[in-house]
Amino acid sequence: MDRREFLKLCMTMAAGFTLFGCRSGGLTDKLSGPALKDFEDEVRRAMAQMKPGFRLVKVPMPGEMKSSPADRENRFGMAIDLDACDGCGKCILACNQENNVPLVSESLAKQGRFMHWIELRDGIPTMCFHCSDAPCEKVCPTGAANHTPDGLSAMMYKRCAGSRFCGANCPVQARKFNYEDARSLGHAKQFNPQVPLRDKGVMEKCSLCIQRLQNDRMNFKANAGLAAIAGAKSGLAGITGAKSGPAVGTMSGKISWRGKGLQTACAMACPKHAIIFGNWLDESSDLVKEAKVRNLYAPEGIAKLDPSVVYMRGRR
Amino acid sequence: MIFRILLYIGLGLLLPGCAALGYSLWEGPAAWSTDVRTFWGTPVSLFVFWIGIAHAGTLISAIFLALDIHLDRRTSMLAELTTLCALVVAAIFPLMHLGVLENFYMVIPFLDARENFANLRSPLVWDFCCIAIYGILSALFFVIHLGSHKFEQLKTLRKPMAWLLFPLVLWVHTIVSLDFAVTFVPEWRGAFFPLYFIAGAIYSGLAMVIALLAAEGRRIRLLEKIMMAFSWLMFLFWVWNFALKGDWSVSAFIFGALLPQLWWVSSIRENTIGRIAIAFSAILGMWLERFFLAAPSEVAETASNFGWIDFGLLLFGLGLFLSLVAFGRIRLRKHFDGDDILIGEVEVALESESASAPANAAPDKTTTLSILRFPLLLGILVTILYIVWATSQSFFDTFDLPVVSLIPIVYPLIALVAGIALCARNLWEIAPRKLKLFFVIGVGMIGFAAGAYFAGGSSAEPVGEISGPKPNTSDPALSTSGLALSNTTPEALWNARCAACHGVDGSFNEKFVREFYPLPQKLSAGRLDSLGEDSLVNVILNGRINMNPYGGRISREEAVGLVRHMRALAGEDSIAGANSLVGTDSLVVEKSSAGEDSL
Amino acid sequence: MKYFWSGVIVLLFGFLLADFLLGEPRVATRAGMELGSAPLAKNSAAPLVAFVHSLHGDSIGLTCVNCHSGAKTDARAFMPTKADCMDCHRLPLTEKPGIEALDSAMKTAPEEPWVHKNVLPPHVVFHHGVHAAAGVDCYDCHTARPGVEQDVYGGESFRMQDCMDCHRGVNPAGKFKPAATYCGACHR
């Protein structure tokens, strides 16, 4: 056998072995999706393998975003009342259903790698804190992790290349990586048609229910013109807002959207009302009213990064 | 002959390696051992390891050349070949590390038609640029070295190229270390990281070159001395790291710092096998160090997760490297085996082409500078233009791009432009025709790829092709059956449902109505009041004469809202409406009297 | 030096070729929508009657929103149901001979006669109402030539750069103000 032939043989063999490697990982398609009970079981399991908590330090009340671009009227966030929270885990399930968070296979579950956007750490619900100076966004090579002007650390799944740099740089490990193709494994269930299912190989994390904010903002803007005209024409503004229309806030005479009346899924699910969602820049929101009289805390690792989600404990 | 054996060994290692590679490409990052905290694992450590080895080759060849320390052709060629092959191996690992491999191009800092832009603040983007540029320039350097054997004009280019590469080597590995050093992971933080990484890179690279030189049957004392110096440097860094963070990996220390000290034993040092063993101990130590660095969770946990895929990837890297080096060495043997070759042990071998003018270093320097001047200026100009362009882009309203974050790619860009400007013309002149053709085709393909990148895709995605479970049926219906409208103020509902006949303002939509229908009821304030809300709601829901029932399409509450809206419209323009429609008044009255009874 | 220029030209040519081949036209040509083309109606032997937008539009005093009831206010424009069509078509509206074919097609048509293919992937948020409120006409996007109505709609393929141009304020004659361009405004 001469060298040329030998090399050719080696090439084909290398290609063959590569293909062999591919083949042995064949996924089996499961047609039946998981049931709600599977998700409940998984939440229970995750709570049983609880991770250690973070040291909490005091933080000031979140104000306007420091990074650009910043919206001067809206900065959405949450405050979690640790005095009220009893760690029941209902928020986790609600979040999973709202955001179509998939199940994980046994091997990942054993390592505690659940996809849950909310985790209980030492009994405290922990999710992405939506830092205004977010370290994950700085290192994302493609710009898939980025900020909205109203305070959300958003994630563009289609732009994500899965370098996992953001995950490495998150001090609170809030980011979850899609190690497996949940759809073809039958691990995903689209509870909420408003939220797309994520592909294999992308990062995901708490989005602060961005779909609710988007829908509410757009519905508001689409009807703001009509509502304004009707309100100006006659005193019939009360009637026009009859069907639970988005609330209207005013600033300098102009009607603007402040996200009134919006709730995240976890906040709605909390039986103790320990999670309060709202607009940090809206003085009249429940969030600001409550946070003003409480001591605010955040995990030590991100306390200096101006988080939008904070903990409340004790009265001031 | 020894390289033939190495080639077979390499190919032998490659086969299981390929299987592991294929499996991990298919399975994704779950295939290999990853760290729970950082999601990083084997490929990243292998990448850092191989890029380190890639640095030493050029370091030996280019830096020594730039500093007028002459190595013989065989050594410097081998070092450059090592660099190129290690770069190829190193480039594979970050790619396979990605979760979505096909999105790798999004890292390139090049604008597309939507003005999507890579996040130039990310060390990963710097990393990509630097390594790509380093690869291109190393290849150029190697080609020039190959060609300078035959073509006189290329010889003058070697030294300027070496001067361009000298800072680039250090720059690139600094950037690689920033991948770790800028993060929030406590084990990775530290201002000493760039130096630490460079030292580690040179150390492992020297060890690799020494091992390969042993295979070549030769020995360069200078390199061995430098390697020993670096083993002590690494020792100091490890101690420093331990003092700062309490991190200590015993195996890396033993293999990387302790075992190489056997060099002091002359019987081992003088034995080829002993030299190779010590070089491999250093290489292994450096690899272990990188492995524990990339996955900073509990060392024991990381080690226990080390599965056959990780081992396969390790073999893949080694196998690919060995086969590439051996193959390259065999193919290019006539370039290695020149007449000027010095067999056996040499301390400092003079390169034949430089030996002709050993004494006059000063004119040599000035010619280097004069050759470099124009390409460097061009490079600086292009880089400044790029920076101005990049910072002036608005991208999306998602981040500001500070000029500071562009600094890491400044020198590589200058070097790229300068290097290409330096070599392009000379290389083109000596290139054979076939190569030119390939080159033109290659440029066309690069242009095509860039254009494809720029154009981007269309968002059209046939819904029917989504695999997996279908979206819920509670998806807002696409047709207006039932109560699909989710966002209806009465005005909107009126405009959508009623205005076709009754008009946006509550008078008629004359154009439509006159052509096709009998005129609908006039909605004057008095008439609406006399009928009352309930009966009007009933008319909307159940229909009347020419009006269709909207019962299935509008809810009762919505109908009430519509009636109130109707009343509001009538209240405003009852007078105007009456005036403008005098001509049709009688008709309306007549029809309304006919319809009154049925209510 | 001439090689340099030939290199530049080849590079440029490749770039433009790729842009030409891969940058799709705004509107893909597609056959007109036909009543009864829905998969639901495939079994019924209903004759197919092409829908002509120009017969139903300005010429008879109707606007898009009269049939696509969400077009001005809702996220989605919606296709009309059979009931919506029958609001007008239950009367014989014309003497043209084709009307009988239409009537029989109408009788056998299913409740939701129109099939609409959603061309936007699920990670894109598009709200018709917001754009209408900002003064964007339907045919600014749903057409081959912006601002010109046409006979057949549907099958448009939208590209993100078309969205982005307009949102950045680069649109014909500066008709619209710049709008939000951060990712989270339109993606989820």
PDB file of C-alpha atoms in Angstrom, chain A residues 2-231:
ATOM      1  CA  ASP A   2       1.535   3.306  -0.918  1.00  0.00           C
ATOM      2  CA  ARG A   3       1.372   6.390   1.229  1.00  0.00           C
ATOM      3  CA  ARG A   4      -1.312   8.157  -0.720  1.00  0.00           C
ATOM      4  CA  GLU A   5      -3.681   5.258  -0.378  1.00  0.00           C
ATOM      5  CA  PHE A   6      -2.862   4.898   3.272  1.00  0.00           C
ATOM      6  CA  LEU A   7      -3.651   8.547   3.939  1.00  0.00           C
ATOM      7  CA  LYS A   8      -6.882   8.253   2.021  1.00  0.00           C
ATOM      8  CA  LEU A   9      -7.820   5.290   4.155  1.00  0.00           C
ATOM      9  CA  CYS A  10      -7.007   7.219   7.299  1.00  0.00           C
ATOM     10  CA  MET A  11      -9.157  10.143   6.179  1.00  0.00           C
ATOM     11  CA  THR A  12     -12.152   7.953   5.499  1.00  0.00           C
ATOM     12  CA  MET A  13     -11.666   6.184   8.790  1.00  0.00           C
ATOM     13  CA  ALA A  14     -11.497   9.497  10.659  1.00  0.00           C
ATOM     14  CA  ALA A  15     -14.675  10.651   8.969  1.00  0.00           C
ATOM     15  CA  GLY A  16     -16.271   7.318   9.748  1.00  0.00           C
ATOM     16  CA  PHE A  17     -15.352   7.528  13.400  1.00  0.00           C
ATOM     17  CA  THR A  18     -16.694  11.067  13.624  1.00  0.00           C
ATOM     18  CA  LEU A  19     -19.966   9.841  12.191  1.00  0.00           C
ATOM     19  CA  PHE A  20     -19.884   6.886  14.552  1.00  0.00           C
ATOM     20  CA  GLY A  21     -19.616   9.296  17.448  1.00  0.00           C
ATOM     21  CA  CYS A  22     -22.587  11.196  16.140  1.00  0.00           C
ATOM     22  CA  ARG A  23     -24.630   8.078  15.712  1.00  0.00           C
ATOM     23  CA  SER A  24     -24.255   6.698  19.200  1.00  0.00           C
ATOM     24  CA  GLY A  25     -25.942   9.755  20.669  1.00  0.00           C
ATOM     25  CA  GLY A  26     -29.167   9.159  18.754  1.00  0.00           C
ATOM     26  CA  LEU A  27     -32.117  10.816  20.397  1.00  0.00           C
ATOM     27  CA  THR A  28     -35.372   9.031  20.726  1.00  0.00           C
ATOM     28  CA  ASP A  29     -38.355  11.134  19.952  1.00  0.00           C
ATOM     29  CA  LYS A  30     -41.053  11.047  22.516  1.00  0.00           C
ATOM     30  CA  LEU A  31     -44.369  12.024  21.094  1.00  0.00           C
ATOM     31  CA  SER A  32     -46.270  12.425  24.306  1.00  0.00           C
ATOM     32  CA  GLY A  33     -45.392  15.583  26.144  1.00  0.00           C
ATOM     33  CA  PRO A  34     -44.904  15.676  29.878  1.00  0.00           C
ATOM     34  CA  ALA A  35     -47.856  16.134  32.200  1.00  0.00           C
ATOM     35  CA  LEU A  36     -48.258  18.890  34.726  1.00  0.00           C
ATOM     36  CA  LYS A  37     -47.570  16.344  37.432  1.00  0.00           C
ATOM     37  CA  ASP A  38     -44.055  15.781  36.088  1.00  0.00           C
ATOM     38  CA  PHE A  39     -43.339  19.455  36.548  1.00  0.00           C
ATOM     39  CA  GLU A  40     -44.702  19.421  40.077  1.00  0.00           C
ATOM     40  CA  ASP A  41     -42.549  16.426  40.908  1.00  0.00           C
ATOM     41  CA  GLU A  42     -39.487  18.107  39.505  1.00  0.00           C
ATOM     42  CA  VAL A  43     -40.055  21.246  41.554  1.00  0.00           C
ATOM     43  CA  ARG A  44     -40.351  19.080  44.661  1.00  0.00           C
ATOM     44  CA  ARG A  45     -37.161  17.321  43.738  1.00  0.00           C
ATOM     45  CA  ALA A  46     -35.309  20.572  43.163  1.00  0.00           C
ATOM     46  CA  MET A  47     -36.456  21.814  46.542  1.00  0.00           C
ATOM     47  CA  ALA A  48     -35.191  18.640  48.160  1.00  0.00           C
ATOM     48  CA  GLN A  49     -31.721  19.263  46.669  1.00  0.00           C
ATOM     49  CA  MET A  50     -31.646  22.819  47.896  1.00  0.00           C
ATOM     50  CA  LYS A  51     -28.511  24.813  47.138  1.00  0.00           C
ATOM     51  CA  PRO A  52     -26.731  26.937  49.738  1.00  0.00           C
ATOM     52  CA  GLY A  53     -27.790  30.548  50.026  1.00  0.00           C
ATOM     53  CA  PHE A  54     -25.912  33.786  49.506  1.00  0.00           C
ATOM     54  CA  ARG A  55     -24.854  36.283  52.108  1.00  0.00           C
ATOM     55  CA  LEU A  56     -27.266  39.214  51.920  1.00  0.00           C
ATOM     56  CA  VAL A  57     -26.159  42.798  52.307  1.00  0.00           C
ATOM     57  CA  LYS A  58     -28.171  45.997  52.484  1.00  0.00           C
ATOM     58  CA  VAL A  59     -28.753  47.922  49.286  1.00  0.00           C
ATOM     59  CA  PRO A  60     -30.427  51.264  48.565  1.00  0.00           C
ATOM     60  CA  MET A  61     -33.715  51.384  46.713  1.00  0.00           C
ATOM     61  CA  PRO A  62     -33.208  50.921  42.959  1.00  0.00           C
ATOM     62  CA  GLY A  63     -33.587  54.170  41.091  1.00  0.00           C
ATOM     63  CA  GLU A  64     -33.100  55.124  37.490  1.00  0.00           C
ATOM     64  CA  MET A  65     -30.855  52.788  35.541  1.00  0.00           C
ATOM     65  CA  LYS A  66     -27.268  53.899  35.496  1.00  0.00           C
ATOM     66  CA  SER A  67     -26.307  52.225  32.273  1.00  0.00           C
ATOM     67  CA  SER A  68     -27.521  53.581  28.973  1.00  0.00           C
ATOM     68  CA  PRO A  69     -30.012  53.399  27.424  1.00  0.00           C
ATOM     69  CA  ALA A  70     -32.191  54.264  30.378  1.00  0.00           C
ATOM     70  CA  ASP A  71     -35.882  54.985  30.470  1.00  0.00           C
ATOM     71  CA  ARG A  72     -36.712  57.828  32.826  1.00  0.00           C
ATOM     72  CA  GLU A  73     -40.217  56.623  33.528  1.00  0.00           C
ATOM     73  CA  ASN A  74     -39.964  52.878  33.887  1.00  0.00           C
ATOM     74  CA  ARG A  75     -37.682  50.523  35.622  1.00  0.00           C
ATOM     75  CA  PHE A  76     -39.356  47.259  36.392  1.00  0.00           C
ATOM     76  CA  GLY A  77     -38.296  45.063  39.207  1.00  0.00           C
ATOM     77  CA  MET A  78     -39.421  43.031  42.136  1.00  0.00           C
ATOM     78  CA  ALA A  79     -39.086  42.984  45.873  1.00  0.00           C
ATOM     79  CA  ILE A  80     -39.303  39.678  47.672  1.00  0.00           C
ATOM     80  CA  ASP A  81     -40.524  39.901  51.241  1.00  0.00           C
ATOM     81  CA  LEU A  82     -38.405  37.424  53.181  1.00  0.00           C
ATOM     82  CA  ASP A  83     -40.514  37.946  56.299  1.00  0.00           C
ATOM     83  CA  ALA A  84     -43.580  36.705  54.462  1.00  0.00           C
ATOM     84  CA  CYS A  85     -41.977  34.030  52.268  1.00  0.00           C
ATOM     85  CA  ASP A  86     -42.138  30.531  53.706  1.00  0.00           C
ATOM     86  CA  GLY A  87     -40.349  28.841  50.810  1.00  0.00           C
ATOM     87  CA  CYS A  88     -43.344  26.896  49.531  1.00  0.00           C
ATOM     88  CA  GLY A  89     -42.030  26.823  45.975  1.00  0.00           C
ATOM     89  CA  LYS A  90     -45.315  27.725  44.273  1.00  0.00           C
ATOM     90  CA  CYS A  91     -43.520  30.534  42.440  1.00  0.00           C
ATOM     91  CA  ILE A  92     -41.235  27.990  40.772  1.00  0.00           C
ATOM     92  CA  LEU A  93     -44.082  26.026  39.299  1.00  0.00           C
ATOM     93  CA  ALA A  94     -45.919  29.146  38.209  1.00  0.00           C
ATOM     94  CA  CYS A  95     -42.789  30.416  36.523  1.00  0.00           C
ATOM     95  CA  ASN A  96     -42.236  27.092  34.773  1.00  0.00           C
ATOM     96  CA  GLN A  97     -45.736  27.197  33.387  1.00  0.00           C
ATOM     97  CA  GLU A  98     -45.640  30.828  32.364  1.00  0.00           C
ATOM     98  CA  ASN A  99     -42.291  30.531  30.624  1.00  0.00           C
ATOM     99  CA  ASN A 100     -42.472  26.948  29.335  1.00  0.00           C
ATOM    100  CA  VAL A 101     -39.405  25.938  31.305  1.00  0.00           C
ATOM    101  CA  PRO A 102     -38.606  22.352  30.311  1.00  0.00           C
ATOM    102  CA  LEU A 103     -37.876  19.339  32.459  1.00  0.00           C
ATOM    103  CA  VAL A 104     -34.370  17.872  32.595  1.00  0.00           C
ATOM    104  CA  SER A 105     -33.221  14.295  32.296  1.00  0.00           C
ATOM    105  CA  GLU A 106     -32.161  12.185  35.191  1.00  0.00           C
ATOM    106  CA  SER A 107     -28.419  12.682  34.692  1.00  0.00           C
ATOM    107  CA  LEU A 108     -28.716  16.451  34.890  1.00  0.00           C
ATOM    108  CA  ALA A 109     -31.200  16.375  37.745  1.00  0.00           C
ATOM    109  CA  LYS A 110     -28.715  14.354  39.780  1.00  0.00           C
ATOM    110  CA  GLN A 111     -26.217  17.184  39.455  1.00  0.00           C
ATOM    111  CA  GLY A 112     -28.855  19.724  40.420  1.00  0.00           C
ATOM    112  CA  ARG A 113     -28.922  21.268  36.956  1.00  0.00           C
ATOM    113  CA  PHE A 114     -32.598  22.077  36.691  1.00  0.00           C
ATOM    114  CA  MET A 115     -33.785  24.617  34.180  1.00  0.00           C
ATOM    115  CA  HIS A 116     -35.954  26.403  36.745  1.00  0.00           C
ATOM    116  CA  TRP A 117     -35.630  30.137  36.447  1.00  0.00           C
ATOM    117  CA  ILE A 118     -36.444  30.478  40.130  1.00  0.00           C
ATOM    118  CA  GLU A 119     -34.511  28.384  42.590  1.00  0.00           C
ATOM    119  CA  LEU A 120     -34.804  28.139  46.319  1.00  0.00           C
ATOM    120  CA  ARG A 121     -31.452  28.789  47.883  1.00  0.00           C
ATOM    121  CA  ASP A 122     -31.504  28.259  51.583  1.00  0.00           C
ATOM    122  CA  GLY A 123     -35.274  28.616  51.401  1.00  0.00           C
ATOM    123  CA  ILE A 124     -35.131  31.939  49.612  1.00  0.00           C
ATOM    124  CA  PRO A 125     -36.437  32.291  46.061  1.00  0.00           C
ATOM    125  CA  THR A 126     -33.535  33.328  43.882  1.00  0.00           C
ATOM    126  CA  MET A 127     -33.710  34.334  40.257  1.00  0.00           C
ATOM    127  CA  CYS A 128     -31.932  36.710  37.920  1.00  0.00           C
ATOM    128  CA  PHE A 129     -31.597  40.019  39.741  1.00  0.00           C
ATOM    129  CA  HIS A 130     -31.597  42.063  36.539  1.00  0.00           C
ATOM    130  CA  CYS A 131     -28.560  44.098  37.522  1.00  0.00           C
ATOM    131  CA  SER A 132     -28.439  47.411  35.732  1.00  0.00           C
ATOM    132  CA  ASP A 133     -24.670  46.961  35.460  1.00  0.00           C
ATOM    133  CA  ALA A 134     -25.015  43.336  34.460  1.00  0.00           C
ATOM    134  CA  PRO A 135     -21.745  41.378  34.242  1.00  0.00           C
ATOM    135  CA  CYS A 136     -23.309  38.726  32.029  1.00  0.00           C
ATOM    136  CA  GLU A 137     -24.152  41.253  29.339  1.00  0.00           C
ATOM    137  CA  LYS A 138     -20.646  42.646  29.236  1.00  0.00           C
ATOM    138  CA  VAL A 139     -19.077  39.346  28.318  1.00  0.00           C
ATOM    139  CA  CYS A 140     -21.709  38.017  25.925  1.00  0.00           C
ATOM    140  CA  PRO A 141     -19.807  37.858  22.631  1.00  0.00           C
ATOM    141  CA  THR A 142     -22.792  38.149  20.333  1.00  0.00           C
ATOM    142  CA  GLY A 143     -24.848  40.662  22.277  1.00  0.00           C
ATOM    143  CA  ALA A 144     -27.611  38.131  22.875  1.00  0.00           C
ATOM    144  CA  ALA A 145     -27.719  39.130  26.520  1.00  0.00           C
ATOM    145  CA  ASN A 146     -28.613  42.771  26.659  1.00  0.00           C
ATOM    146  CA  HIS A 147     -30.619  45.349  28.489  1.00  0.00           C
ATOM    147  CA  THR A 148     -33.925  46.996  27.800  1.00  0.00           C
ATOM    148  CA  PRO A 149     -34.243  50.643  28.805  1.00  0.00           C
ATOM    149  CA  ASP A 150     -36.871  49.704  31.365  1.00  0.00           C
ATOM    150  CA  GLY A 151     -34.547  47.652  33.480  1.00  0.00           C
ATOM    151  CA  LEU A 152     -34.806  44.120  32.191  1.00  0.00           C
ATOM    152  CA  SER A 153     -31.799  42.010  31.434  1.00  0.00           C
ATOM    153  CA  ALA A 154     -33.186  40.376  28.342  1.00  0.00           C
ATOM    154  CA  MET A 155     -32.032  37.328  26.460  1.00  0.00           C
ATOM    155  CA  MET A 156     -32.294  36.987  22.684  1.00  0.00           C
ATOM    156  CA  TYR A 157     -32.272  33.241  22.190  1.00  0.00           C
ATOM    157  CA  LYS A 158     -31.772  33.312  18.437  1.00  0.00           C
ATOM    158  CA  ARG A 159     -28.667  35.406  18.756  1.00  0.00           C
ATOM    159  CA  CYS A 160     -27.151  33.171  21.403  1.00  0.00           C
ATOM    160  CA  ALA A 161     -24.171  31.087  20.307  1.00  0.00           C
ATOM    161  CA  GLY A 162     -24.016  29.187  23.583  1.00  0.00           C
ATOM    162  CA  SER A 163     -20.525  30.237  24.657  1.00  0.00           C
ATOM    163  CA  ARG A 164     -21.740  30.146  28.286  1.00  0.00           C
ATOM    164  CA  PHE A 165     -19.517  33.087  29.121  1.00  0.00           C
ATOM    165  CA  CYS A 166     -22.473  34.849  30.706  1.00  0.00           C
ATOM    166  CA  GLY A 167     -23.110  31.857  32.919  1.00  0.00           C
ATOM    167  CA  ALA A 168     -19.491  31.829  34.021  1.00  0.00           C
ATOM    168  CA  ASN A 169     -19.650  35.498  34.878  1.00  0.00           C
ATOM    169  CA  CYS A 170     -22.915  35.566  36.830  1.00  0.00           C
ATOM    170  CA  PRO A 171     -22.096  35.884  40.526  1.00  0.00           C
ATOM    171  CA  VAL A 172     -25.393  34.304  41.555  1.00  0.00           C
ATOM    172  CA  GLN A 173     -25.531  31.562  38.916  1.00  0.00           C
ATOM    173  CA  ALA A 174     -28.960  32.640  37.756  1.00  0.00           C
ATOM    174  CA  ARG A 175     -28.406  31.490  34.206  1.00  0.00           C
ATOM    175  CA  LYS A 176     -29.489  28.093  32.946  1.00  0.00           C
ATOM    176  CA  PHE A 177     -28.020  26.344  29.971  1.00  0.00           C
ATOM    177  CA  ASN A 178     -30.082  24.154  27.659  1.00  0.00           C
ATOM    178  CA  TYR A 179     -27.866  21.109  27.696  1.00  0.00           C
ATOM    179  CA  GLU A 180     -30.443  19.022  25.899  1.00  0.00           C
ATOM    180  CA  ASP A 181     -33.011  19.378  23.204  1.00  0.00           C
ATOM    181  CA  ALA A 182     -36.031  19.441  25.470  1.00  0.00           C
ATOM    182  CA  ARG A 183     -38.466  19.354  22.579  1.00  0.00           C
ATOM    183  CA  SER A 184     -37.260  16.184  20.939  1.00  0.00           C
ATOM    184  CA  LEU A 185     -36.714  14.525  24.299  1.00  0.00           C
ATOM    185  CA  GLY A 186     -40.334  15.230  25.174  1.00  0.00           C
ATOM    186  CA  HIS A 187     -39.304  17.362  28.127  1.00  0.00           C
ATOM    187  CA  ALA A 188     -40.943  20.557  27.002  1.00  0.00           C
ATOM    188  CA  LYS A 189     -44.553  21.532  27.217  1.00  0.00           C
ATOM    189  CA  GLN A 190     -45.836  24.780  25.829  1.00  0.00           C
ATOM    190  CA  PHE A 191     -48.141  25.882  28.601  1.00  0.00           C
ATOM    191  CA  ASN A 192     -47.998  29.450  27.416  1.00  0.00           C
ATOM    192  CA  PRO A 193     -48.230  30.018  23.650  1.00  0.00           C
ATOM    193  CA  GLN A 194     -46.892  33.538  24.129  1.00  0.00           C
ATOM    194  CA  VAL A 195     -43.428  32.294  25.026  1.00  0.00           C
ATOM    195  CA  PRO A 196     -41.335  30.402  22.465  1.00  0.00           C
ATOM    196  CA  LEU A 197     -39.610  27.188  23.431  1.00  0.00           C
ATOM    197  CA  ARG A 198     -35.852  27.475  23.595  1.00  0.00           C
ATOM    198  CA  ASP A 199     -33.497  25.503  21.392  1.00  0.00           C
ATOM    199  CA  LYS A 200     -30.717  23.272  22.555  1.00  0.00           C
ATOM    200  CA  GLY A 201     -27.492  25.051  23.352  1.00  0.00           C
ATOM    201  CA  VAL A 202     -28.769  28.468  24.391  1.00  0.00           C
ATOM    202  CA  MET A 203     -28.733  30.175  27.742  1.00  0.00           C
ATOM    203  CA  GLU A 204     -31.897  31.212  29.463  1.00  0.00           C
ATOM    204  CA  LYS A 205     -32.917  32.831  32.687  1.00  0.00           C
ATOM    205  CA  CYS A 206     -35.647  34.832  34.366  1.00  0.00           C
ATOM    206  CA  SER A 207     -37.000  37.345  31.865  1.00  0.00           C
ATOM    207  CA  LEU A 208     -39.139  39.180  34.411  1.00  0.00           C
ATOM    208  CA  CYS A 209     -42.069  37.962  32.276  1.00  0.00           C
ATOM    209  CA  ILE A 210     -41.020  40.215  29.419  1.00  0.00           C
ATOM    210  CA  GLN A 211     -43.905  38.877  27.320  1.00  0.00           C
ATOM    211  CA  ARG A 212     -46.422  40.403  29.708  1.00  0.00           C
ATOM    212  CA  LEU A 213     -44.651  43.735  29.656  1.00  0.00           C
ATOM    213  CA  GLN A 214     -44.429  43.720  25.878  1.00  0.00           C
ATOM    214  CA  ASN A 215     -48.070  42.814  25.398  1.00  0.00           C
ATOM    215  CA  ASP A 216     -49.263  45.376  27.885  1.00  0.00           C
ATOM    216  CA  ARG A 217     -47.096  48.134  26.485  1.00  0.00           C
ATOM    217  CA  MET A 218     -48.149  47.483  22.917  1.00  0.00           C
ATOM    218  CA  ASN A 219     -51.818  47.187  23.748  1.00  0.00           C
ATOM    219  CA  PHE A 220     -51.550  50.407  25.658  1.00  0.00           C
ATOM    220  CA  LYS A 221     -49.830  52.217  22.845  1.00  0.00           C
ATOM    221  CA  ALA A 222     -52.228  50.888  20.248  1.00  0.00           C
ATOM    222  CA  ASN A 223     -55.195  52.270  22.119  1.00  0.00           C
ATOM    223  CA  ALA A 224     -53.648  55.260  23.827  1.00  0.00           C
ATOM    224  CA  GLY A 225     -54.485  57.488  20.896  1.00  0.00           C
ATOM    225  CA  LEU A 226     -58.121  56.437  20.781  1.00  0.00           C
ATOM    226  CA  ALA A 227     -58.458  56.615  24.543  1.00  0.00           C
ATOM    227  CA  ALA A 228     -56.925  60.065  24.633  1.00  0.00           C
ATOM    228  CA  ILE A 229     -59.255  61.365  21.946  1.00  0.00           C
ATOM    229  CA  ALA A 230     -62.294  59.934  23.670  1.00  0.00           C
ATOM    230  CA  GLY A 231     -61.170  61.317  27.006  1.00  0.00           C
TER     231      GLY A 231
END
